[in-house]
Amino acid sequence: MVGFPEKKHLKHIAAIVVCLGLAISLGCSRGDSSKEKESPESDADAQVEKKLPPQKPKPLTGREILQRMVAAYQNATSYSDHGQVRLRAVVGGRDMDLAAPFSMALVRPDKLRLEAYQAMVVCDGTTFFAAIKDIPDQVLQRPASGRLSIGSLVTDPMLAEAWSQGFGGAMPQVLLLLGKDPLKNLLSDTKEVAVSEPGEIDGRACYRLRIKRPEGTATFWIDQKTFVLRRVVLPTDIIRRELSGRGQVESISLVADFVNAQLDEQVNLKAFQFEPPKDAEIVKFFLPPPMRMLGKKAPDLQFVDLDGKPVTLESLTGKVVLLDFWATWCGPCRKSLPNLEKIRQRYKDDPKVAFFAVSVDEPQTDNKVLVETFEDLKVGIPILRDPKQSAAALQFTGIPTLFVIGADGVVQHCEIGGNPRIAEELPAKIDALLAGENIYEKSLREFEEQMDAYAGMIEAQLSSEGETSSDKRVLEEQVLPEVKTAPRSDPARLKLAPLWKCAEVKSPGNILVVRNDDGPVRLMVVEDWKSVAEVGLDGKLIALHKLKLDENEIVGSIRTAVGADGKRYFVAFLLSQQRCHVYDENWKLIAHYPEDALESPHRGIADVELGDLDGDGKLNVYVSYWGLVGVQCASLEGKRLWANRSLSEVACIAIGGPNAQGRRDLYCAGGAGAIVVLDAKGKRNGEISVRNRFFHWIASADLRGDGRGQWCGMSAKKTGDNIAVGFSLSGEELWSYTLPAGVPRIPIEPIVPGRVTRDGPGQWLLPGLDGSIHIVSADGVPLDKFNYGAELHGLTTVEIDGRPALVVATAGGVEAWGVEQNKVR
């Protein structure tokens, strides 16, 4: 038996999400039974009637069997099972065998015990507990929220990953019992549901359904009598590809068996008892590394200086110690170290403060290389090395990472990824520690606020999809900031001059600027949800393109790109709709994607991009989804090229700049907060985490014109917050800007790259929900803000007659304004 790749590379998806209660009629009425049965008109008729063979019931179709299974789980008052998911393979002539036991007990409405992969969840109806094996010193504890739902298990991202992201994916019985619409999601992207020959498990006759999906075919074994799920033979295509790098995959199987699964049977209430370990820390949300170290004694760190002399924390007792972990090859470290040097200079004569830069370079890296690096950076912080790798106990996974340890040896603060404002922010923390204060509580509060915001967004998403009346109340009880349109005001630093108004566009939305090498610049404006108005830079309506859509389909945003063939293409879509729509340069429909989504609906599209990731000149459509569908890539003709279902709740996607080979990556925001990077084939290529930020929107633009690109994201600490954040791809927060709070009523693009100045870098345009327009430089410096006096439907900039112009869409039409900078007196 040999080892497997890391479990994160074996994450498989279960295609079921949330549950629908379908009442399936098991019989039909034949009229009033009290009526006397009519006799045949003749003996011959009677004889014929007697000779007719008994009619066999019509066999159930695959979808009907699935409907009855869903109904059985949805209507059940209790459930229990014990089982395991098992992966077996022969790779390169060697056997592999990996098994993960699981069990579940449920008594509606509020009692649950779930053990799956790394997670244990127990709810006794009063208190909700959760534990994760890899975090033995923490127990999540919070009041039970009443009726259990899938939201109970996914509002903490670490818990959600612990129970659902094992090699067999989320166990379907969890989602069948606690979700909202398993049938809808089970059938989403399903190409075929075929009924195979029946089988038998432990003496129980079972239907066998083969469900063909893009990631492979699954076989469901469903009890013919109770419609309980007995076994699932899961697709192995994804895992096969992962294992093929270790040798030829001669055989492979992935099977989940639900042993003793039963509905509506008595469950021992002792299953819902849980006593947290006495030494466990009770938390509202699981703390990720290295935040788990905050408030705890620092581990036994054993460093050496460049002369080989030992340096331990014990020898530094009574001092505030700053440990910055870095490497010679780390670009972000080169930016953060000079800022830390500025702080060191401030405290260099204070014997109660000690600064160290701990190198994590390979042991063979010569000390001379470290010294030369610091000389180039003009940094004088003492350098340490960690030959015993004792710093691994601090649980950090990237550099630069800074830890601040108090005089009592308690970890008080950490900075992950570099903070450009550290020279301004960190001294106050050091001074507080010198004064004998603790500062770690504030960092923990900030983390909890961020997680409350994340949980609120997940709950709001689930509730808005109409789970139940009680779920709707959760949404209604959230106090959202009231949004009122602010009175019109003038810019402070900019001067606006009216150019034109296109009142022919009666109900405009988002605006897209189209620049062609061989033609005039045009504005494409979403009009009345089902058309696109083509407007010239003189404000005149050129054409109104009525989009070929289904009766219930509408659009709100447009993307465009030009392929290697020189032809322009468009894609139109709207948040939470089922399909996006691809058009040629004349707005002739090419494809709807996914084509069959109206017949096999999913939870909705979140975002769409149009581009060329692999640099072959062929444009593709990239689509992100709510729920567990993840991210997909399709050709312009609507043929799916790949799908990555390891991601969930992907609110936004953005295409990055090209590398040296001309390839680009796709950046995916949402889910548990980190931005996941996918390569041209849809495989994970890294993650970007910006400390204390959860992004629900990201945008990239080359505002400086240097080909490197800048990034801006929209973040929230609580529901209704709108905070624009500039960040680097190394995870540094570069700046932030707070916008008016509220939830948008009109689907306007929240971040618009543009230019309102003649020279220099471009700017970020940020529409406020109160009708305000905020203009921020590429570096995050506020340039101007003013109130337009109306709710904004669309916003962009364009050059008209050689000068920058601002184009604004409202309910009154589309207006263009020339922009000049006010002269400074």
mmCIF file of C-alpha atoms in Angstrom, residues 15-23 66-76 104 106 108 147-151 171-186 229 263 462 465-468 471 603 628:
data_model
loop_
_atom_site.group_PDB
_atom_site.id
_atom_site.type_symbol
_atom_site.label_atom_id
_atom_site.label_comp_id
_atom_site.label_asym_id
_atom_site.label_seq_id
_atom_site.Cartn_x
_atom_site.Cartn_y
_atom_site.Cartn_z
ATOM 1 C CA ALA A 15 -23.634 16.955 -7.282
ATOM 2 C CA ILE A 16 -26.461 17.289 -4.807
ATOM 3 C CA VAL A 17 -27.004 20.523 -2.886
ATOM 4 C CA VAL A 18 -30.261 21.604 -1.383
ATOM 5 C CA CYS A 19 -33.545 19.826 -1.022
ATOM 6 C CA LEU A 20 -37.028 20.090 -2.538
ATOM 7 C CA GLY A 21 -40.073 18.555 -0.867
ATOM 8 C CA LEU A 22 -41.975 16.769 -3.608
ATOM 9 C CA ALA A 23 -45.225 15.041 -2.716
ATOM 10 C CA LEU A 66 -35.208 10.065 -8.046
ATOM 11 C CA GLN A 67 -38.326 12.097 -7.241
ATOM 12 C CA ARG A 68 -39.572 9.384 -4.886
ATOM 13 C CA MET A 69 -36.177 9.119 -3.224
ATOM 14 C CA VAL A 70 -36.108 12.877 -2.639
ATOM 15 C CA ALA A 71 -39.645 12.835 -1.252
ATOM 16 C CA ALA A 72 -38.780 9.973 1.115
ATOM 17 C CA TYR A 73 -35.874 11.902 2.602
ATOM 18 C CA GLN A 74 -37.668 15.256 2.676
ATOM 19 C CA ASN A 75 -40.729 13.868 4.421
ATOM 20 C CA ALA A 76 -38.858 11.659 6.896
ATOM 21 C CA MET A 104 -25.444 10.340 10.475
ATOM 22 C CA LEU A 106 -31.219 13.022 12.478
ATOM 23 C CA ARG A 108 -36.385 16.621 12.939
ATOM 24 C CA ARG A 147 -34.875 23.913 12.195
ATOM 25 C CA LEU A 148 -31.670 22.412 10.844
ATOM 26 C CA SER A 149 -30.755 23.162 7.240
ATOM 27 C CA ILE A 150 -27.746 22.919 4.986
ATOM 28 C CA GLY A 151 -26.919 26.470 6.057
ATOM 29 C CA MET A 171 -22.187 12.600 1.447
ATOM 30 C CA PRO A 172 -25.532 12.794 -0.392
ATOM 31 C CA GLN A 173 -27.722 11.803 2.553
ATOM 32 C CA VAL A 174 -26.700 15.052 4.310
ATOM 33 C CA LEU A 175 -27.829 17.109 1.379
ATOM 34 C CA LEU A 176 -30.951 15.065 0.703
ATOM 35 C CA LEU A 177 -32.124 15.554 4.293
ATOM 36 C CA LEU A 178 -31.010 19.124 5.002
ATOM 37 C CA GLY A 179 -30.901 20.817 1.620
ATOM 38 C CA LYS A 180 -33.552 22.678 -0.310
ATOM 39 C CA ASP A 181 -33.593 21.281 -3.823
ATOM 40 C CA PRO A 182 -31.617 18.060 -4.300
ATOM 41 C CA LEU A 183 -33.576 17.010 -7.379
ATOM 42 C CA LYS A 184 -32.840 20.271 -9.156
ATOM 43 C CA ASN A 185 -29.158 20.095 -8.332
ATOM 44 C CA LEU A 186 -28.879 16.358 -8.867
ATOM 45 C CA LEU A 229 -30.157 5.296 -0.869
ATOM 46 C CA LEU A 263 -35.916 6.434 7.567
ATOM 47 C CA LEU A 462 -30.033 30.376 0.994
ATOM 48 C CA GLU A 465 -33.980 31.141 -2.666
ATOM 49 C CA GLY A 466 -37.126 30.452 -0.681
ATOM 50 C CA GLU A 467 -36.128 27.500 1.459
ATOM 51 C CA THR A 468 -39.061 27.772 3.896
ATOM 52 C CA ASP A 471 -35.788 30.751 6.382
ATOM 53 C CA ARG A 603 -28.879 27.591 -8.644
ATOM 54 C CA LEU A 628 -21.704 23.621 -5.957
#
